[in-house]
mmCIF file of C-alpha atoms and ligand atoms in Angstrom:
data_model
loop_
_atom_site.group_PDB
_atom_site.id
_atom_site.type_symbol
_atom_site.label_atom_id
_atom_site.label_comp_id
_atom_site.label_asym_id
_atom_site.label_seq_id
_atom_site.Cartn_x
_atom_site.Cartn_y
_atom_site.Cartn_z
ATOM 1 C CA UNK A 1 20.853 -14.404 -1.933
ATOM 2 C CA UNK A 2 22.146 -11.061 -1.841
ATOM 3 C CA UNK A 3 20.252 -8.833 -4.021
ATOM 4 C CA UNK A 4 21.260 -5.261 -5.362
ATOM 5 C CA UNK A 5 18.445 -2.940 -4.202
ATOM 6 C CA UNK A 6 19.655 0.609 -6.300
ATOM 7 C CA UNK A 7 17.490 1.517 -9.183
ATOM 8 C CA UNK A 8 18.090 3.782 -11.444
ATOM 9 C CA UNK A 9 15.204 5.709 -13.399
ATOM 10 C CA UNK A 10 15.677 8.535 -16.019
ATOM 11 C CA UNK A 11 18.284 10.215 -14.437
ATOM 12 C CA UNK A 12 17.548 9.514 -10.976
ATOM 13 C CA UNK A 13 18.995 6.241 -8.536
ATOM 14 C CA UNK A 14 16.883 5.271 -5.622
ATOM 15 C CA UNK A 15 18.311 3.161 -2.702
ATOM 16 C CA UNK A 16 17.587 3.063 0.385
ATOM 17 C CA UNK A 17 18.879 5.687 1.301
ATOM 18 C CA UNK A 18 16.426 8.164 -0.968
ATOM 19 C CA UNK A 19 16.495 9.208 -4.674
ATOM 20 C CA UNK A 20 19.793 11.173 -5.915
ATOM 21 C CA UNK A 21 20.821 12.745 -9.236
ATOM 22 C CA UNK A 22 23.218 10.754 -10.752
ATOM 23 C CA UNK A 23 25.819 13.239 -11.424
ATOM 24 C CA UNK A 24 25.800 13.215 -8.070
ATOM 25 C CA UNK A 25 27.302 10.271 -5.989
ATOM 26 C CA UNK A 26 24.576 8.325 -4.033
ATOM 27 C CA UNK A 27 25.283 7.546 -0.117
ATOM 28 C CA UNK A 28 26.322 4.042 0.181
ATOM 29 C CA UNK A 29 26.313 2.134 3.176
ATOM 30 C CA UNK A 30 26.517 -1.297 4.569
ATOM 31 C CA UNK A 31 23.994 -3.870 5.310
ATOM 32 C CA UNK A 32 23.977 -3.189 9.190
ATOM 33 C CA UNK A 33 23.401 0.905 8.771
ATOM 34 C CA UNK A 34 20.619 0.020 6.147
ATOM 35 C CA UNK A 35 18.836 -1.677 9.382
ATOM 36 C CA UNK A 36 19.950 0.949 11.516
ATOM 37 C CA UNK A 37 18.339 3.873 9.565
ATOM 38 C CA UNK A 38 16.006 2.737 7.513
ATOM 39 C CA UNK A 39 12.302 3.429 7.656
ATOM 40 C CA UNK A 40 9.411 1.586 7.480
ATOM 41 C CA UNK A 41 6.227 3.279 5.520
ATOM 42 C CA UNK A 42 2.921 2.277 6.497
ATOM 43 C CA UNK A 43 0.012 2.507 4.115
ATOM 44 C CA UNK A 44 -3.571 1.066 4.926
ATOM 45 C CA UNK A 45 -5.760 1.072 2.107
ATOM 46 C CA UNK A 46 -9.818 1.522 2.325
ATOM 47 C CA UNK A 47 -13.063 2.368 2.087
ATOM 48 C CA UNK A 48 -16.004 1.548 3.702
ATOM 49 C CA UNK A 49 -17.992 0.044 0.585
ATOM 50 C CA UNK A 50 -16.980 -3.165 -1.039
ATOM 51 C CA UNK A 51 -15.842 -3.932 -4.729
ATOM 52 C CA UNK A 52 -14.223 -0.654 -4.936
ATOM 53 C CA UNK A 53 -10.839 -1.631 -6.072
ATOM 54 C CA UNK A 54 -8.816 -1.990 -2.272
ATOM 55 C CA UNK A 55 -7.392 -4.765 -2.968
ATOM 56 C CA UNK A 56 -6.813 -4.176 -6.493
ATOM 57 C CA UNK A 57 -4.779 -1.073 -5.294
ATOM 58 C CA UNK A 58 -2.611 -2.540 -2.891
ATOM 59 C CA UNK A 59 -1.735 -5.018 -5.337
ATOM 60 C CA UNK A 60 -0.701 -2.718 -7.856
ATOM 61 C CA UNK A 61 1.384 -0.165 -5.350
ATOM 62 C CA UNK A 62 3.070 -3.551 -4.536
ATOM 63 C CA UNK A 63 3.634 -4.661 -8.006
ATOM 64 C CA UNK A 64 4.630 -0.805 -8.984
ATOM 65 C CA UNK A 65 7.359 -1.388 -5.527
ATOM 66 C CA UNK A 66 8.679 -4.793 -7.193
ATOM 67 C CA UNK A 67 9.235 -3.348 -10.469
ATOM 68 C CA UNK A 68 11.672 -0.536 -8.719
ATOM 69 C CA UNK A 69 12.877 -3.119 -6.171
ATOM 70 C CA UNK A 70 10.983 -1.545 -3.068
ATOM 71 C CA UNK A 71 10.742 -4.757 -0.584
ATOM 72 C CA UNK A 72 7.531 -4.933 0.331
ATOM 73 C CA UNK A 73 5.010 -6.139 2.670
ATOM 74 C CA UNK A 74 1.183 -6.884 1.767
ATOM 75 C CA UNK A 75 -1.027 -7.375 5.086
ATOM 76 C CA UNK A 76 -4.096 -9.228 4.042
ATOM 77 C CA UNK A 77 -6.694 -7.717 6.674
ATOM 78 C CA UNK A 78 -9.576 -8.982 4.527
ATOM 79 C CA UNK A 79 -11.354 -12.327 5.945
ATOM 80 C CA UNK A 80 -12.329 -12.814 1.936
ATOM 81 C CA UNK A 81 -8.213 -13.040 1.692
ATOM 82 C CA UNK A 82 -8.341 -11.980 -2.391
ATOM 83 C CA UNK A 83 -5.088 -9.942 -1.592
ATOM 84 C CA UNK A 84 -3.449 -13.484 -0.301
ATOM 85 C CA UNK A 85 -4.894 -15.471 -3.123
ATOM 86 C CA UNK A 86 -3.580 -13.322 -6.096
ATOM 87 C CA UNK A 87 -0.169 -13.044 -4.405
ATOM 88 C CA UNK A 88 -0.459 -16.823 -3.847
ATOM 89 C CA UNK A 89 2.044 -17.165 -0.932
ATOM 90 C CA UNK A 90 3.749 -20.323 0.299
ATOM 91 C CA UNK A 91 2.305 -22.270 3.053
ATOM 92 C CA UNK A 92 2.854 -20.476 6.502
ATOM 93 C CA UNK A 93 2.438 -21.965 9.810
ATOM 94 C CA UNK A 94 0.227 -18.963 11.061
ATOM 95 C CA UNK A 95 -2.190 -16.403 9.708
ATOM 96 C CA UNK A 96 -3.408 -12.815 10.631
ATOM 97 C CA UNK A 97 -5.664 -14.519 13.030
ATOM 98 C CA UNK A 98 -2.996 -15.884 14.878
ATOM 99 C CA UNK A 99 -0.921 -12.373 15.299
ATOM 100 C CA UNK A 100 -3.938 -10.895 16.428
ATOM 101 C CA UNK A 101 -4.560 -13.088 19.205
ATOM 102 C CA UNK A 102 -1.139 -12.670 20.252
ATOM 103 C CA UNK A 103 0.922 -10.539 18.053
ATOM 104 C CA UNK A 104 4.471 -11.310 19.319
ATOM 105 C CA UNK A 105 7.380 -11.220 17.256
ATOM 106 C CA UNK A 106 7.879 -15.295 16.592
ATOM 107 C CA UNK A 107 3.415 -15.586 15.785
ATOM 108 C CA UNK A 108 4.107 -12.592 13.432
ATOM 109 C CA UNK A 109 6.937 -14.859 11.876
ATOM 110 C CA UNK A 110 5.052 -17.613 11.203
ATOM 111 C CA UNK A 111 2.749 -16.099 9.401
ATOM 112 C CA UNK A 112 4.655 -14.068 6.584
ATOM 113 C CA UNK A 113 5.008 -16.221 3.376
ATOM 114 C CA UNK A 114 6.937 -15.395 0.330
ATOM 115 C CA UNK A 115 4.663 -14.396 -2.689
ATOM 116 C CA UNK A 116 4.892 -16.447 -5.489
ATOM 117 C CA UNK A 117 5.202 -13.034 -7.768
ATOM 118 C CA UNK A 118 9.162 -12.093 -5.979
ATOM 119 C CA UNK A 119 9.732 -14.212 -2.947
ATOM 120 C CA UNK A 120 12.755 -11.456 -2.596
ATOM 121 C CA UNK A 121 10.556 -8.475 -2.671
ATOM 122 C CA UNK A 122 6.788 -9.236 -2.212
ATOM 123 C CA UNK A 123 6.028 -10.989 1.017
ATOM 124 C CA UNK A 124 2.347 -11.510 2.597
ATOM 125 C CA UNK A 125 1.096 -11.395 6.101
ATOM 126 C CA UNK A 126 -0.955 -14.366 5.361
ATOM 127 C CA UNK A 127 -4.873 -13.602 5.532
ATOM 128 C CA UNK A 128 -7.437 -15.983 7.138
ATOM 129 C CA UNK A 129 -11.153 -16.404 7.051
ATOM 130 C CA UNK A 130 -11.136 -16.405 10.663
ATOM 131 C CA UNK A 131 -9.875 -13.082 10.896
ATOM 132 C CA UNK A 132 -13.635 -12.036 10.806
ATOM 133 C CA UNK A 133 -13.748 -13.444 14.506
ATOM 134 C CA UNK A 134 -11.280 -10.222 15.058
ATOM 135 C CA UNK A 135 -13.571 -7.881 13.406
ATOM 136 C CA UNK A 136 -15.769 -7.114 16.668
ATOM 137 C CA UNK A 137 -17.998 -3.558 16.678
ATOM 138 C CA UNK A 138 -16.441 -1.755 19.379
ATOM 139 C CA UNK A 139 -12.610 -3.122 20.336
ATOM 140 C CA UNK A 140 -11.017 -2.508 23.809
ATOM 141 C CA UNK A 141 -7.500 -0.268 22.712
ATOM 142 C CA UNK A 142 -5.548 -2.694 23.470
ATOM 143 C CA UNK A 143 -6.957 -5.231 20.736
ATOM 144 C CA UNK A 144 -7.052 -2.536 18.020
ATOM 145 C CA UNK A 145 -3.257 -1.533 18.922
ATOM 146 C CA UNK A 146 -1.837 -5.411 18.561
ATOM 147 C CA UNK A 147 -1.679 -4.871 14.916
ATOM 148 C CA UNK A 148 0.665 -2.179 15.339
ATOM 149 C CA UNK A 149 2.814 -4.247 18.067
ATOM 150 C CA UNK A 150 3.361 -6.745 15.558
ATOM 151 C CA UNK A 151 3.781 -4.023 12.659
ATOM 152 C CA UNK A 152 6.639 -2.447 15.153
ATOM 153 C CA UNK A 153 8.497 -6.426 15.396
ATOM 154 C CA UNK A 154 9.245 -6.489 11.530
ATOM 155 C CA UNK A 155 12.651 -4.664 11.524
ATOM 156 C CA UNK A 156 13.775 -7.833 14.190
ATOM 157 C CA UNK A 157 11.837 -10.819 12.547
ATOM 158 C CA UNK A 158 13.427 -10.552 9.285
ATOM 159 C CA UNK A 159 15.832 -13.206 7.865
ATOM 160 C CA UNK A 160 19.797 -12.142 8.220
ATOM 161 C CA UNK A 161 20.063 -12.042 4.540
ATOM 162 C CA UNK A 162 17.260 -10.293 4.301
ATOM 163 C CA UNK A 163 16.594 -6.580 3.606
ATOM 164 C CA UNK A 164 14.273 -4.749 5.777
ATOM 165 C CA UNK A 165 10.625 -3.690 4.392
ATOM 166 C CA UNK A 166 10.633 -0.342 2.829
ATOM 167 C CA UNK A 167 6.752 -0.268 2.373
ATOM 168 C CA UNK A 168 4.022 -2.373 4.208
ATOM 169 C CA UNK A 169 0.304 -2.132 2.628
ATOM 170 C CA UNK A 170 -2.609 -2.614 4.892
ATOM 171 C CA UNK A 171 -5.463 -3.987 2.434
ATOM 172 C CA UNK A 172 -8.741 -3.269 4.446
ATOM 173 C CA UNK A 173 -12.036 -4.819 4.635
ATOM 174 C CA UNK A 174 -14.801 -2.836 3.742
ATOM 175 C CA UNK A 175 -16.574 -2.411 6.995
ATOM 176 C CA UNK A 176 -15.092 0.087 10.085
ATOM 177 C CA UNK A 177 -14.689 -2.810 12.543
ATOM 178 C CA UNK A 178 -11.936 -3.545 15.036
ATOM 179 C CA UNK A 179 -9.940 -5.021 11.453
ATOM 180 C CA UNK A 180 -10.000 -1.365 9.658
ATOM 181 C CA UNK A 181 -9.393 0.482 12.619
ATOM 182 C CA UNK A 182 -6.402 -1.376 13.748
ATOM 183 C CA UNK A 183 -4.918 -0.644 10.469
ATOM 184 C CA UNK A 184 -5.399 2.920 10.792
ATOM 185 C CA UNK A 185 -3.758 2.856 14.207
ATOM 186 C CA UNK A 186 -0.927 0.884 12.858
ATOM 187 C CA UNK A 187 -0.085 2.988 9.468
ATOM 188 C CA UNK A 188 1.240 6.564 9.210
ATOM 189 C CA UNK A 189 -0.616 7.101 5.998
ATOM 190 C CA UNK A 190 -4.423 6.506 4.273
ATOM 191 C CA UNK A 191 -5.385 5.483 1.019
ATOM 192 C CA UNK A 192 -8.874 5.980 0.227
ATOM 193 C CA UNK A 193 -10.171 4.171 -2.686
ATOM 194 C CA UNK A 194 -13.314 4.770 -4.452
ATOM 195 C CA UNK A 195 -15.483 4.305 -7.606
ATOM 196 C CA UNK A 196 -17.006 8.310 -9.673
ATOM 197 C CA UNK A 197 -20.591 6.829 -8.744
ATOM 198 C CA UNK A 198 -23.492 8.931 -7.130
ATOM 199 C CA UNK A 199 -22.821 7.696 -3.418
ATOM 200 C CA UNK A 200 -18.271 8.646 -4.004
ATOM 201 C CA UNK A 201 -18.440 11.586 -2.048
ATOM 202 C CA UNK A 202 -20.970 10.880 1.024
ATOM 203 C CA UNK A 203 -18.762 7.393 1.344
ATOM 204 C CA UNK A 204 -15.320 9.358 1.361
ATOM 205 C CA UNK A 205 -16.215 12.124 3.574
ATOM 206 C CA UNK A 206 -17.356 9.142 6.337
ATOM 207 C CA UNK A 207 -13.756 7.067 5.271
ATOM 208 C CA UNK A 208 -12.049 10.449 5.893
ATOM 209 C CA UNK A 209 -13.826 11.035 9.287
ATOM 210 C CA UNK A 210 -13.191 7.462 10.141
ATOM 211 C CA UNK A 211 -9.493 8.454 9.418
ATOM 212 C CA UNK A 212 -9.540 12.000 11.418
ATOM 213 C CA UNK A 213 -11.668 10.061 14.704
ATOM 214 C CA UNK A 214 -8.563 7.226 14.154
ATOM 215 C CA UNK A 215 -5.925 10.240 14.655
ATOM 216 C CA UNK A 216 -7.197 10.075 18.461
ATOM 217 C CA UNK A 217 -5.188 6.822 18.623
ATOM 218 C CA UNK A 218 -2.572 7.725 16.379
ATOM 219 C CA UNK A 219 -0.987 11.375 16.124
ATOM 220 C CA UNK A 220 0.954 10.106 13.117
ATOM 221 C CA UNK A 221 -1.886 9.259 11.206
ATOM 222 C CA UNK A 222 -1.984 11.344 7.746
ATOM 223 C CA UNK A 223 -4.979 10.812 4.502
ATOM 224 C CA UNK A 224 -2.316 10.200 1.748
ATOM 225 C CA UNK A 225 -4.910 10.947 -0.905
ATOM 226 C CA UNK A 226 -8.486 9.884 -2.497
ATOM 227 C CA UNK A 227 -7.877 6.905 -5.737
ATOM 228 C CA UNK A 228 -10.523 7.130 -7.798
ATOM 229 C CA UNK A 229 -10.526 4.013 -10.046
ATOM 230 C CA UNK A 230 -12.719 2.432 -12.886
ATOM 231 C CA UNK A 231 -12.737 5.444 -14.614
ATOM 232 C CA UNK A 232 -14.157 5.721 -17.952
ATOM 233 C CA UNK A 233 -12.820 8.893 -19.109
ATOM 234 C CA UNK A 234 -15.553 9.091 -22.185
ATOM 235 C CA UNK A 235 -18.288 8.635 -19.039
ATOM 236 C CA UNK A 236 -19.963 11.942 -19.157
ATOM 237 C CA UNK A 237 -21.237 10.447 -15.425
ATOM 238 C CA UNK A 238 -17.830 9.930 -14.074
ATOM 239 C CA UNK A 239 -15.762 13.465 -15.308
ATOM 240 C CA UNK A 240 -18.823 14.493 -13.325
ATOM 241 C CA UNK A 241 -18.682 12.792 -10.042
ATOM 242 C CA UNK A 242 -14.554 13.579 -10.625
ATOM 243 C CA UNK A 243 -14.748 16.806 -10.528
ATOM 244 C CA UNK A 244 -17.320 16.568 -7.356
ATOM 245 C CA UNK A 245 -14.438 14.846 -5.545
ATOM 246 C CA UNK A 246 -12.033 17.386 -6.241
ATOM 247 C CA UNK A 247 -14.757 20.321 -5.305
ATOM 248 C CA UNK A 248 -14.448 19.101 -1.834
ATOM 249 C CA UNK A 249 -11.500 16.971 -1.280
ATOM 250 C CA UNK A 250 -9.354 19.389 -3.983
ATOM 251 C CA UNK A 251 -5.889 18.105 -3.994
ATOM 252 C CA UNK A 252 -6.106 15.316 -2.284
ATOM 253 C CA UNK A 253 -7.506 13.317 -5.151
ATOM 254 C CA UNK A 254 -4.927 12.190 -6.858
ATOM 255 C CA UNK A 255 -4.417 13.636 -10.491
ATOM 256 C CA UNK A 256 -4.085 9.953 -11.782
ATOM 257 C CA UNK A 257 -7.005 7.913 -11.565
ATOM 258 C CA UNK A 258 -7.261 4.357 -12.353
ATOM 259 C CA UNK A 259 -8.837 3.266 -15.779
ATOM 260 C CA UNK A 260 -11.226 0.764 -15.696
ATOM 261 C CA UNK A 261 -9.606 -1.962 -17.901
ATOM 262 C CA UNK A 262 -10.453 -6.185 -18.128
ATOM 263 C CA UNK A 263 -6.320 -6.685 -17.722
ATOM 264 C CA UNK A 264 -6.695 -5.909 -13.586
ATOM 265 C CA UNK A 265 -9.193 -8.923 -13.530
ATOM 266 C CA UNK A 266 -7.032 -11.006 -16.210
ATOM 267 C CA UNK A 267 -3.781 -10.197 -13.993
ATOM 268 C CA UNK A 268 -5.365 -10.949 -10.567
ATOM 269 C CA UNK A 269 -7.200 -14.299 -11.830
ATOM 270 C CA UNK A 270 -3.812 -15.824 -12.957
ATOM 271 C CA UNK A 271 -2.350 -14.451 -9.745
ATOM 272 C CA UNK A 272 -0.006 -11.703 -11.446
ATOM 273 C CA UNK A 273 1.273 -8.775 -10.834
ATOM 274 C CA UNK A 274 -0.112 -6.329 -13.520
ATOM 275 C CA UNK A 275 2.951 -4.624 -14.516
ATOM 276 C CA UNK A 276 3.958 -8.347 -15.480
ATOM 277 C CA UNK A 277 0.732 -8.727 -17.525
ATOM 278 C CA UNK A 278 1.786 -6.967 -20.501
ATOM 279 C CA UNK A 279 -1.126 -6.135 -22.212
ATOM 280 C CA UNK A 280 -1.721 -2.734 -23.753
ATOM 281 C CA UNK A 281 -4.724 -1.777 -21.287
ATOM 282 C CA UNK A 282 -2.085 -3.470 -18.091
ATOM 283 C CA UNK A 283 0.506 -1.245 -19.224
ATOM 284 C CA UNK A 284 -2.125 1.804 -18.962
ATOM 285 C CA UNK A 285 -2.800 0.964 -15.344
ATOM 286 C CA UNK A 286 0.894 0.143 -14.184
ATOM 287 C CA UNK A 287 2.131 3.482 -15.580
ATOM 288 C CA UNK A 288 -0.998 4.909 -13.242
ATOM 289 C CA UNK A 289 0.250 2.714 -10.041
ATOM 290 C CA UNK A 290 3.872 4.157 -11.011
ATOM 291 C CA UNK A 291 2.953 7.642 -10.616
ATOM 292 C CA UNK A 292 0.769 6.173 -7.354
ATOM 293 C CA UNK A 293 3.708 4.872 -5.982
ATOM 294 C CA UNK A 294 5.941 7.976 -6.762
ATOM 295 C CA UNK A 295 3.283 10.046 -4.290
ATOM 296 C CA UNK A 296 3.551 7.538 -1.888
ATOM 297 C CA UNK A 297 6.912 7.137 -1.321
ATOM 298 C CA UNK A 298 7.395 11.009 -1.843
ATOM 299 C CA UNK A 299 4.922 11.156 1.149
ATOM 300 C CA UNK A 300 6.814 9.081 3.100
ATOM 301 C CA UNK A 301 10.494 11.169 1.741
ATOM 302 C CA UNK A 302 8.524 13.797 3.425
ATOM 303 C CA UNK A 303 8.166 12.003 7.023
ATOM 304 C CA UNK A 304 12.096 11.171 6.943
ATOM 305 C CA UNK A 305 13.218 14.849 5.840
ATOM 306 C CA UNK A 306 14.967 13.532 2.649
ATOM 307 C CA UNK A 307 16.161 15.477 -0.717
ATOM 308 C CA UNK A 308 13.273 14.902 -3.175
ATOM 309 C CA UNK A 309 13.244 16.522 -6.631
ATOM 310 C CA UNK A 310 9.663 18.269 -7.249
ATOM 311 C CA UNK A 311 9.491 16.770 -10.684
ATOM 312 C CA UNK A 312 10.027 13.384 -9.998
ATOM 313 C CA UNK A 313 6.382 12.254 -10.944
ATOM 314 C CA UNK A 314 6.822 13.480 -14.322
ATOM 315 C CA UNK A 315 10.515 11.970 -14.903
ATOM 316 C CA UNK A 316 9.119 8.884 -13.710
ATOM 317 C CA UNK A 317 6.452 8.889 -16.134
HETATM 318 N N1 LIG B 401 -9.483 -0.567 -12.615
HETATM 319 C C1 LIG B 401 -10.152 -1.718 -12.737
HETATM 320 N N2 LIG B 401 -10.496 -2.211 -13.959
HETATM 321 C C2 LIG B 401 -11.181 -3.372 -14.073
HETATM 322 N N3 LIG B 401 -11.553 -4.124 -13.046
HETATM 323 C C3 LIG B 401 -11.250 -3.710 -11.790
HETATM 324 C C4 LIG B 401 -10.540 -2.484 -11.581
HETATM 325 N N4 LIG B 401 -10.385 -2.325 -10.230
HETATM 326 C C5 LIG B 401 -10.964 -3.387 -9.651
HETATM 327 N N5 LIG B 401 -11.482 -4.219 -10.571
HETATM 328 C C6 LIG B 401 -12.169 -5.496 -10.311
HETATM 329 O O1 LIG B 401 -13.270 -5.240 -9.446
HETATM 330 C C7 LIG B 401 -13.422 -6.284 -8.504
HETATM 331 C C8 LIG B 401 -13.362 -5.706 -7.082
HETATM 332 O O2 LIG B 401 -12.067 -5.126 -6.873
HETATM 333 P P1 LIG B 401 -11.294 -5.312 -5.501
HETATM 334 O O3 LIG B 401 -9.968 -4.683 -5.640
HETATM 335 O O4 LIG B 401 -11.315 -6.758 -5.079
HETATM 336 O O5 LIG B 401 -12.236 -4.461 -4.540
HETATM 337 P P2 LIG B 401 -12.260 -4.381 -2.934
HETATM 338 O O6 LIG B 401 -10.947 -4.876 -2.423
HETATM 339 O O7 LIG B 401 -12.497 -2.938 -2.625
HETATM 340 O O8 LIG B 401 -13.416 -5.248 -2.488
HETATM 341 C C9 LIG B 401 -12.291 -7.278 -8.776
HETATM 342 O O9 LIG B 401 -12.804 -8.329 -9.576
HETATM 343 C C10 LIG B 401 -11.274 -6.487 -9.556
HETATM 344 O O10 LIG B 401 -10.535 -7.274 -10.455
HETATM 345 MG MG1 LIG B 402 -10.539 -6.444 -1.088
#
């Protein structure tokens, strides 16, 4: 199936080929330039505590990327595989596990399934239990750079009919073993996600070293940003540890945090994406992922020298 992927928002198209003012014409081109030119962001997602919300962020960028018809790729590095259950994939004949043993382009194949959410524009890099056996203290170079080998083969595994992935999300486990760090040697950019509790800023300032040692392995390696989520804005506690963050890490955090809201655990438990959920507290947290996504992809605008309009964020709001 041949699928349209322009989109137009308040004023603005996006194809692949960037975001233009509609009184202005957009670029078009064909099929075969789109795979010529197009890039490929990278985004791992982490922190080095568990039950933060990882997962639950990469699952809403990617849900945010459906809505505006982004194809997208979800890498489930977690051995607990929550990212892989919620976007409850067809079978595949291979998992992470395999493409990390050997992570050439027909193992990395085998293991992308469609999700059940789009199987046009959400697709998983299956996750595995075994993965964990991959998660060793103190990995030789060349296993923590077969993630990005295999990362590199997308743009030649894809179907014919197939359009290439815009975005691919790296959803972390929570411990800086050979699984985290190959992710941050494989993306260009670094989400770090974390909760306004008393131990936020000691555990970002080691996530953000972790990112700065990873930049030894890979120049292109940039922190995207700091996501604080489960925010209670009445919490006299969290405005508190909020504004601690932005003390040291100042614009970095991003301006929209997450609200902490039952509809992200209602959404993931019946394995939907949230801007699908529909309930007022969902629709409060995908208009946050929205603007998330916006800074993203503007990030990633910024890597491939395109046009961008500074007020997107707020037209897309
Ligand atoms: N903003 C939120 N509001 C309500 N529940 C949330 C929110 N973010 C995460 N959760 C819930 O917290 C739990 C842990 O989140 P998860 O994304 O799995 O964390 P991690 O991937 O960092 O371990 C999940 O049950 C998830 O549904
Ligand atoms: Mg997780």
């Amino acid at each position: 199936m041949i699928r349209s992927s322009t989109v137009r928002v308040k004023g603005y198209c996006l194809n692949g080929l960037g975001f233009h003012k509609l009184d202005r014409p957009a670029p078009t081109y064909n099929r075969k330039d789109r795979r010529l030119t197009h890039v490929q962001q990278t985004v791992a997602v982490l922190s080095l505590k568990g039950g933060v919300g990882k997962t639950t962020v990469a699952l809403g960028l990617a849900s945010a990327a459906m809505r505006r018809g982004i194809r997208t790729l979800v890498v489930d590095l977690d051995p607990q595989c929550n990212a892989t259950a919620t976007l409850d994939p067809e079978d595949s004949k291979a998992t992470l596990t395999d493409v990390l043993a050997d992570p050439q382009p027909s193992v990395v194949r085998d293991a992308i399934a469609r999700s059940s959410w789009d199987g046009d524009l959400v697709d998983v890099l299956v996750g595995s239990e075994d993965a964990e056996s991959h998660n060793v203290p103190d990995p030789s170079l060349n296993r923590l750079n077969r993630l990005a080998t295999a990362l590199d083969a997308l743009p030649e595994i894809i179907d014919e009919e197939d359009d290439p992935y815009q975005l691919v999300l790296l959803d972390c486990p929570p411990s800086l073993g050979q699984l985290t760090r190959s992710a941050l040697v494989a993306a260009d950019r670094a989400l770090l996600v974390t909760e306004p509790t008393m131990f936020a800023v000691s555990g970002v300032q080691r996530a953000f070293e972790a990112v700065q040692t990873e930049r030894k392995n890979n120049e292109e390696l940039q922190p995207l940003g700091v996501v604080v989520n489960r925010v209670r804005p009445r919490s006299h506690e969290h405005q508190f540890r909020i504004s601690e963050l932005r003390e040291i890490f100042g614009p970095l955090v991003m301006p929209v945090a997450l609200p902490d809201r039952l509809a992200v655990q209602q959404a993931q438990g019946a394995c939907m994406p949230i801007h699908a959920w529909g309930t007022p507290g969902a629709r409060e947290v995908s208009l946050a992922f929205n603007l998330m996504l916006a800074r993203v992809l503007r990030a990633g605008r910024g890597r491939q020298d395109r046009p961008r309009s500074d007020s997107f964020e707020e037209e897309y709001a």
